[in-house]
């Protein structure tokens, strides 16, 4: 089996079309189409359904894709193990990160990581939550930094050590602003139904905050007017400042001395800060250390609530990190 061609099928599934996949792979579309046709003939089944110039994996295609991803993962880990035996350790860790929080987190820990693993290269894929999840499932990224509501997912394993409250951001001139706090660290609780007639700004459909906001609206029997949506939380915050409406955001996005005031919700709603990996993936030592470093830098973040799941607690213990320790410089 030619493992290089396994990436062809994975890329076709990711891109959803032969033309886009061919551009990504730098091969001709006729050659890619011929390869797919020959493979389907060899297997005796269709791997993709064609609909309006888009390709969608069939049940057989999903089985083939999962097998291809596992084969490539085993190949990469095998090569890394052989390289380690020869003393010439070379590994590339591909990270899916959000453009703001994820990128900032990695920038902070990168110097420390390089001191311990100078021969390990880190590459980035700046994406929003849905794309990070797809990259983890397709194994085009090794680790994904993000957030989630539930820690149990069919194809993704979450390594989570912290939670963060969702807070209602309100313009300082809103009629209910006098009941709120100008300090996001100390927020009085509010019944969100009091804002039923207020326009809402909301996260994009791929964001965890959007999913949690919809749960909150449903549980409170609210049907608010949505005036704007975006995956960029900075844009949402600045639009609230300018009076476009109110918005649910993570507490750490708050700032003092602005045109904003804040409420916590009653009851509290929280997101999990997580490192995502494929369900069956075995992390290398460098990957585990990267996860531990990421969490260690969050111990001093006052807006984060330390609540590790077993795997996160085990990884932090492995490298000697705790709330009272700082990362060791090697």
GROMACS .gro file of C-alpha atoms in nm:
model
  330
    1UNK     CA    1   0.000   0.000   0.000
    2UNK     CA    2   0.136   0.343  -0.096
    3UNK     CA    3   0.092   0.550   0.219
    4UNK     CA    4   0.148   0.873   0.026
    5UNK     CA    5  -0.172   0.802  -0.166
    6UNK     CA    6  -0.363   0.756   0.159
    7UNK     CA    7  -0.322   1.130   0.206
    8UNK     CA    8  -0.501   1.177  -0.128
    9UNK     CA    9  -0.823   1.030   0.010
   10UNK     CA   10  -0.793   1.226   0.335
   11UNK     CA   11  -0.741   1.551   0.143
   12UNK     CA   12  -1.036   1.481  -0.089
   13UNK     CA   13  -1.257   1.433   0.217
   14UNK     CA   14  -1.125   1.752   0.380
   15UNK     CA   15  -1.164   1.969   0.070
   16UNK     CA   16  -1.492   1.818  -0.052
   17UNK     CA   17  -1.394   1.835  -0.419
   18UNK     CA   18  -1.136   1.689  -0.654
   19UNK     CA   19  -1.029   2.028  -0.788
   20UNK     CA   20  -0.962   2.175  -0.442
   21UNK     CA   21  -0.785   1.857  -0.329
   22UNK     CA   22  -0.568   1.856  -0.642
   23UNK     CA   23  -0.460   2.215  -0.575
   24UNK     CA   24  -0.377   2.131  -0.213
   25UNK     CA   25  -0.178   1.823  -0.311
   26UNK     CA   26  -0.011   1.988  -0.613
   27UNK     CA   27  -0.122   1.710  -0.846
   28UNK     CA   28  -0.336   1.728  -1.157
   29UNK     CA   29  -0.711   1.685  -1.118
   30UNK     CA   30  -0.730   1.414  -1.390
   31UNK     CA   31  -0.459   1.212  -1.212
   32UNK     CA   32  -0.642   1.243  -0.879
   33UNK     CA   33  -0.974   1.150  -1.040
   34UNK     CA   34  -0.811   0.847  -1.206
   35UNK     CA   35  -0.660   0.736  -0.875
   36UNK     CA   36  -0.994   0.760  -0.696
   37UNK     CA   37  -1.178   0.572  -0.973
   38UNK     CA   38  -0.920   0.291  -0.973
   39UNK     CA   39  -0.932   0.263  -0.595
   40UNK     CA   40  -1.313   0.244  -0.591
   41UNK     CA   41  -1.301  -0.020  -0.866
   42UNK     CA   42  -1.044  -0.220  -0.668
   43UNK     CA   43  -1.255  -0.206  -0.352
   44UNK     CA   44  -1.581  -0.266  -0.534
   45UNK     CA   45  -1.757   0.019  -0.351
   46UNK     CA   46  -1.792   0.395  -0.385
   47UNK     CA   47  -1.596   0.593  -0.130
   48UNK     CA   48  -1.767   0.925  -0.205
   49UNK     CA   49  -2.111   1.039  -0.309
   50UNK     CA   50  -2.119   1.312  -0.573
   51UNK     CA   51  -2.376   1.589  -0.521
   52UNK     CA   52  -2.364   1.932  -0.685
   53UNK     CA   53  -1.988   1.907  -0.750
   54UNK     CA   54  -1.927   1.819  -0.386
   55UNK     CA   55  -1.795   1.488  -0.255
   56UNK     CA   56  -1.925   1.331   0.065
   57UNK     CA   57  -1.781   1.011   0.219
   58UNK     CA   58  -2.007   0.706   0.198
   59UNK     CA   59  -2.023   0.468   0.496
   60UNK     CA   60  -1.750   0.263   0.324
   61UNK     CA   61  -1.555   0.583   0.263
   62UNK     CA   62  -1.567   0.673   0.632
   63UNK     CA   63  -1.427   0.330   0.723
   64UNK     CA   64  -1.147   0.372   0.466
   65UNK     CA   65  -1.069   0.726   0.589
   66UNK     CA   66  -1.044   0.617   0.951
   67UNK     CA   67  -0.811   0.334   0.855
   68UNK     CA   68  -0.598   0.567   0.641
   69UNK     CA   69  -0.564   0.814   0.928
   70UNK     CA   70  -0.456   0.541   1.168
   71UNK     CA   71  -0.202   0.398   0.922
   72UNK     CA   72  -0.042   0.739   0.867
   73UNK     CA   73  -0.037   0.803   1.241
   74UNK     CA   74   0.135   0.470   1.309
   75UNK     CA   75   0.384   0.540   1.030
   76UNK     CA   76   0.475   0.881   1.173
   77UNK     CA   77   0.515   0.749   1.526
   78UNK     CA   78   0.724   0.454   1.403
   79UNK     CA   79   0.962   0.686   1.215
   80UNK     CA   80   0.995   0.904   1.524
   81UNK     CA   81   1.075   0.602   1.743
   82UNK     CA   82   1.343   0.481   1.497
   83UNK     CA   83   1.493   0.830   1.480
   84UNK     CA   84   1.508   0.842   1.859
   85UNK     CA   85   1.708   0.517   1.865
   86UNK     CA   86   1.964   0.665   1.629
   87UNK     CA   87   2.000   0.974   1.845
   88UNK     CA   88   1.880   1.197   1.562
   89UNK     CA   89   1.542   1.294   1.708
   90UNK     CA   90   1.325   1.488   1.469
   91UNK     CA   91   0.955   1.537   1.526
   92UNK     CA   92   0.705   1.788   1.402
   93UNK     CA   93   0.404   1.868   1.620
   94UNK     CA   94   0.121   2.033   1.430
   95UNK     CA   95  -0.108   2.242   1.648
   96UNK     CA   96  -0.457   2.363   1.570
   97UNK     CA   97  -0.497   2.695   1.751
   98UNK     CA   98  -0.747   2.978   1.752
   99UNK     CA   99  -0.610   3.304   1.607
  100UNK     CA  100  -0.616   3.486   1.943
  101UNK     CA  101  -0.610   3.281   2.262
  102UNK     CA  102  -0.445   2.971   2.117
  103UNK     CA  103  -0.172   3.162   1.935
  104UNK     CA  104  -0.091   3.371   2.243
  105UNK     CA  105  -0.070   3.060   2.462
  106UNK     CA  106   0.179   2.887   2.235
  107UNK     CA  107   0.390   3.201   2.197
  108UNK     CA  108   0.430   3.212   2.577
  109UNK     CA  109   0.542   2.851   2.619
  110UNK     CA  110   0.749   2.808   2.302
  111UNK     CA  111   1.087   2.925   2.449
  112UNK     CA  112   1.057   2.683   2.741
  113UNK     CA  113   0.956   2.398   2.515
  114UNK     CA  114   1.253   2.456   2.284
  115UNK     CA  115   1.496   2.435   2.573
  116UNK     CA  116   1.387   2.080   2.652
  117UNK     CA  117   1.313   1.962   2.297
  118UNK     CA  118   1.539   2.161   2.063
  119UNK     CA  119   1.495   1.912   1.778
  120UNK     CA  120   1.117   1.914   1.780
  121UNK     CA  121   0.954   2.154   1.539
  122UNK     CA  122   0.612   2.309   1.607
  123UNK     CA  123   0.386   2.416   1.323
  124UNK     CA  124   0.053   2.596   1.353
  125UNK     CA  125  -0.285   2.584   1.188
  126UNK     CA  126  -0.483   2.894   1.287
  127UNK     CA  127  -0.847   2.785   1.285
  128UNK     CA  128  -1.174   2.824   1.467
  129UNK     CA  129  -1.328   2.548   1.675
  130UNK     CA  130  -1.506   2.341   1.409
  131UNK     CA  131  -1.199   2.339   1.184
  132UNK     CA  132  -0.971   2.245   1.475
  133UNK     CA  133  -1.199   1.951   1.552
  134UNK     CA  134  -1.193   1.838   1.190
  135UNK     CA  135  -0.814   1.861   1.183
  136UNK     CA  136  -0.789   1.643   1.495
  137UNK     CA  137  -1.034   1.385   1.360
  138UNK     CA  138  -0.859   1.378   1.021
  139UNK     CA  139  -0.521   1.375   1.200
  140UNK     CA  140  -0.389   1.669   1.000
  141UNK     CA  141  -0.317   1.826   1.341
  142UNK     CA  142  -0.167   1.643   1.637
  143UNK     CA  143  -0.303   1.864   1.915
  144UNK     CA  144  -0.578   2.125   1.918
  145UNK     CA  145  -0.608   2.406   2.172
  146UNK     CA  146  -0.964   2.513   2.226
  147UNK     CA  147  -1.276   2.499   2.439
  148UNK     CA  148  -1.568   2.264   2.474
  149UNK     CA  149  -1.889   2.220   2.670
  150UNK     CA  150  -1.882   1.843   2.719
  151UNK     CA  151  -1.563   1.642   2.763
  152UNK     CA  152  -1.703   1.329   2.600
  153UNK     CA  153  -1.700   1.317   2.219
  154UNK     CA  154  -1.707   1.012   1.987
  155UNK     CA  155  -1.386   1.085   1.793
  156UNK     CA  156  -1.201   1.334   2.013
  157UNK     CA  157  -1.030   1.294   2.351
  158UNK     CA  158  -1.024   1.605   2.567
  159UNK     CA  159  -0.737   1.677   2.806
  160UNK     CA  160  -0.885   1.955   3.018
  161UNK     CA  161  -0.749   2.126   3.329
  162UNK     CA  162  -0.943   2.452   3.358
  163UNK     CA  163  -1.293   2.594   3.326
  164UNK     CA  164  -1.407   2.951   3.267
  165UNK     CA  165  -1.735   3.125   3.344
  166UNK     CA  166  -1.947   3.280   3.076
  167UNK     CA  167  -2.025   3.646   3.153
  168UNK     CA  168  -2.279   3.887   3.005
  169UNK     CA  169  -2.106   4.193   2.854
  170UNK     CA  170  -2.327   4.502   2.863
  171UNK     CA  171  -2.270   4.862   2.744
  172UNK     CA  172  -2.219   5.097   3.039
  173UNK     CA  173  -2.516   5.310   2.925
  174UNK     CA  174  -2.766   5.021   2.913
  175UNK     CA  175  -3.075   5.077   3.138
  176UNK     CA  176  -2.971   4.781   3.361
  177UNK     CA  177  -2.602   4.880   3.374
  178UNK     CA  178  -2.631   5.033   3.723
  179UNK     CA  179  -2.694   4.681   3.860
  180UNK     CA  180  -2.375   4.543   3.699
  181UNK     CA  181  -2.005   4.560   3.787
  182UNK     CA  182  -1.736   4.749   3.595
  183UNK     CA  183  -1.487   4.483   3.709
  184UNK     CA  184  -1.521   4.148   3.524
  185UNK     CA  185  -1.362   3.967   3.820
  186UNK     CA  186  -1.651   4.054   4.053
  187UNK     CA  187  -1.982   4.018   3.875
  188UNK     CA  188  -2.327   4.017   4.035
  189UNK     CA  189  -2.562   3.743   3.912
  190UNK     CA  190  -2.851   3.834   3.686
  191UNK     CA  191  -3.151   3.659   3.538
  192UNK     CA  192  -3.071   3.672   3.167
  193UNK     CA  193  -3.442   3.689   3.085
  194UNK     CA  194  -3.430   4.056   3.190
  195UNK     CA  195  -3.248   4.112   2.859
  196UNK     CA  196  -3.510   3.939   2.643
  197UNK     CA  197  -3.588   4.265   2.461
  198UNK     CA  198  -3.223   4.367   2.419
  199UNK     CA  199  -3.041   4.294   2.090
  200UNK     CA  200  -2.775   4.024   2.121
  201UNK     CA  201  -2.442   3.979   1.948
  202UNK     CA  202  -2.335   3.616   1.932
  203UNK     CA  203  -2.039   3.396   1.843
  204UNK     CA  204  -2.017   3.226   1.504
  205UNK     CA  205  -2.175   2.886   1.455
  206UNK     CA  206  -1.840   2.710   1.498
  207UNK     CA  207  -1.768   2.861   1.841
  208UNK     CA  208  -1.819   2.692   2.177
  209UNK     CA  209  -1.964   3.014   2.320
  210UNK     CA  210  -2.227   3.017   2.044
  211UNK     CA  211  -2.330   2.662   2.129
  212UNK     CA  212  -2.348   2.742   2.499
  213UNK     CA  213  -2.539   3.065   2.433
  214UNK     CA  214  -2.803   2.871   2.240
  215UNK     CA  215  -2.836   2.628   2.530
  216UNK     CA  216  -2.885   2.921   2.768
  217UNK     CA  217  -3.150   3.079   2.543
  218UNK     CA  218  -3.334   2.749   2.510
  219UNK     CA  219  -3.328   2.676   2.883
  220UNK     CA  220  -3.464   3.024   2.956
  221UNK     CA  221  -3.725   3.010   2.679
  222UNK     CA  222  -3.569   3.314   2.511
  223UNK     CA  223  -3.583   3.410   2.145
  224UNK     CA  224  -3.357   3.717   2.138
  225UNK     CA  225  -3.300   3.934   1.835
  226UNK     CA  226  -2.954   3.849   1.699
  227UNK     CA  227  -2.811   4.158   1.530
  228UNK     CA  228  -2.460   4.033   1.458
  229UNK     CA  229  -2.250   3.717   1.477
  230UNK     CA  230  -1.876   3.659   1.448
  231UNK     CA  231  -1.609   3.401   1.538
  232UNK     CA  232  -1.386   3.690   1.646
  233UNK     CA  233  -1.449   3.766   2.014
  234UNK     CA  234  -1.259   4.096   1.998
  235UNK     CA  235  -1.497   4.221   1.732
  236UNK     CA  236  -1.796   4.120   1.944
  237UNK     CA  237  -1.655   4.295   2.252
  238UNK     CA  238  -1.588   4.621   2.068
  239UNK     CA  239  -1.935   4.619   1.915
  240UNK     CA  240  -2.086   4.586   2.265
  241UNK     CA  241  -1.870   4.882   2.372
  242UNK     CA  242  -2.023   5.084   2.091
  243UNK     CA  243  -2.375   4.998   2.200
  244UNK     CA  244  -2.473   4.745   1.933
  245UNK     CA  245  -2.620   4.511   2.195
  246UNK     CA  246  -2.514   4.268   2.468
  247UNK     CA  247  -2.304   3.954   2.435
  248UNK     CA  248  -2.208   3.639   2.625
  249UNK     CA  249  -1.830   3.598   2.638
  250UNK     CA  250  -1.571   3.429   2.857
  251UNK     CA  251  -1.477   3.624   3.168
  252UNK     CA  252  -1.113   3.668   3.061
  253UNK     CA  253  -1.222   3.892   2.771
  254UNK     CA  254  -1.337   4.156   3.019
  255UNK     CA  255  -1.142   4.471   3.101
  256UNK     CA  256  -1.168   4.747   3.360
  257UNK     CA  257  -1.197   5.116   3.268
  258UNK     CA  258  -1.389   5.055   2.948
  259UNK     CA  259  -1.740   5.128   2.830
  260UNK     CA  260  -1.846   4.784   2.953
  261UNK     CA  261  -2.009   4.643   3.264
  262UNK     CA  262  -2.060   4.278   3.350
  263UNK     CA  263  -2.306   4.029   3.495
  264UNK     CA  264  -2.253   3.666   3.583
  265UNK     CA  265  -2.536   3.431   3.503
  266UNK     CA  266  -2.772   3.259   3.741
  267UNK     CA  267  -2.701   2.968   3.737
  268UNK     CA  268  -2.335   2.972   3.624
  269UNK     CA  269  -2.241   2.836   3.282
  270UNK     CA  270  -1.884   2.733   3.209
  271UNK     CA  271  -1.666   2.622   2.919
  272UNK     CA  272  -1.379   2.376   2.949
  273UNK     CA  273  -1.034   2.483   2.829
  274UNK     CA  274  -0.904   2.177   2.653
  275UNK     CA  275  -0.629   2.021   2.448
  276UNK     CA  276  -0.794   1.801   2.185
  277UNK     CA  277  -0.638   1.484   2.047
  278UNK     CA  278  -0.766   1.197   1.834
  279UNK     CA  279  -0.949   0.937   2.042
  280UNK     CA  280  -0.690   0.657   2.021
  281UNK     CA  281  -0.375   0.868   1.985
  282UNK     CA  282  -0.080   0.789   2.213
  283UNK     CA  283   0.101   1.114   2.293
  284UNK     CA  284   0.478   1.134   2.262
  285UNK     CA  285   0.684   1.274   2.549
  286UNK     CA  286   0.726   1.604   2.362
  287UNK     CA  287   0.351   1.630   2.307
  288UNK     CA  288   0.278   1.556   2.674
  289UNK     CA  289   0.531   1.818   2.780
  290UNK     CA  290   0.371   2.072   2.548
  291UNK     CA  291   0.031   1.999   2.705
  292UNK     CA  292   0.178   2.032   3.056
  293UNK     CA  293   0.349   2.361   2.973
  294UNK     CA  294   0.027   2.499   2.827
  295UNK     CA  295  -0.163   2.422   3.147
  296UNK     CA  296   0.119   2.539   3.376
  297UNK     CA  297   0.101   2.887   3.224
  298UNK     CA  298  -0.269   2.903   3.312
  299UNK     CA  299  -0.227   2.848   3.687
  300UNK     CA  300  -0.184   3.220   3.751
  301UNK     CA  301  -0.480   3.323   3.533
  302UNK     CA  302  -0.736   3.451   3.788
  303UNK     CA  303  -1.032   3.391   3.557
  304UNK     CA  304  -0.962   3.018   3.517
  305UNK     CA  305  -1.099   2.758   3.758
  306UNK     CA  306  -0.865   2.462   3.811
  307UNK     CA  307  -1.065   2.146   3.745
  308UNK     CA  308  -0.842   1.883   3.579
  309UNK     CA  309  -0.973   1.563   3.432
  310UNK     CA  310  -0.765   1.248   3.506
  311UNK     CA  311  -0.543   1.266   3.198
  312UNK     CA  312  -0.461   1.634   3.255
  313UNK     CA  313  -0.380   1.569   3.621
  314UNK     CA  314  -0.154   1.277   3.525
  315UNK     CA  315   0.038   1.478   3.263
  316UNK     CA  316   0.091   1.772   3.501
  317UNK     CA  317   0.214   1.532   3.770
  318UNK     CA  318   0.450   1.362   3.522
  319UNK     CA  319   0.641   1.688   3.468
  320UNK     CA  320   0.612   1.815   3.826
  321UNK     CA  321   0.379   2.106   3.756
  322UNK     CA  322   0.133   2.229   4.017
  323UNK     CA  323  -0.031   2.555   4.119
  324UNK     CA  324   0.266   2.631   4.344
  325UNK     CA  325   0.539   2.540   4.093
  326UNK     CA  326   0.677   2.710   3.789
  327UNK     CA  327   0.798   2.536   3.473
  328UNK     CA  328   1.155   2.409   3.508
  329UNK     CA  329   1.395   2.559   3.252
  330UNK     CA  330   1.616   2.298   3.089
   0.00000   0.00000   0.00000
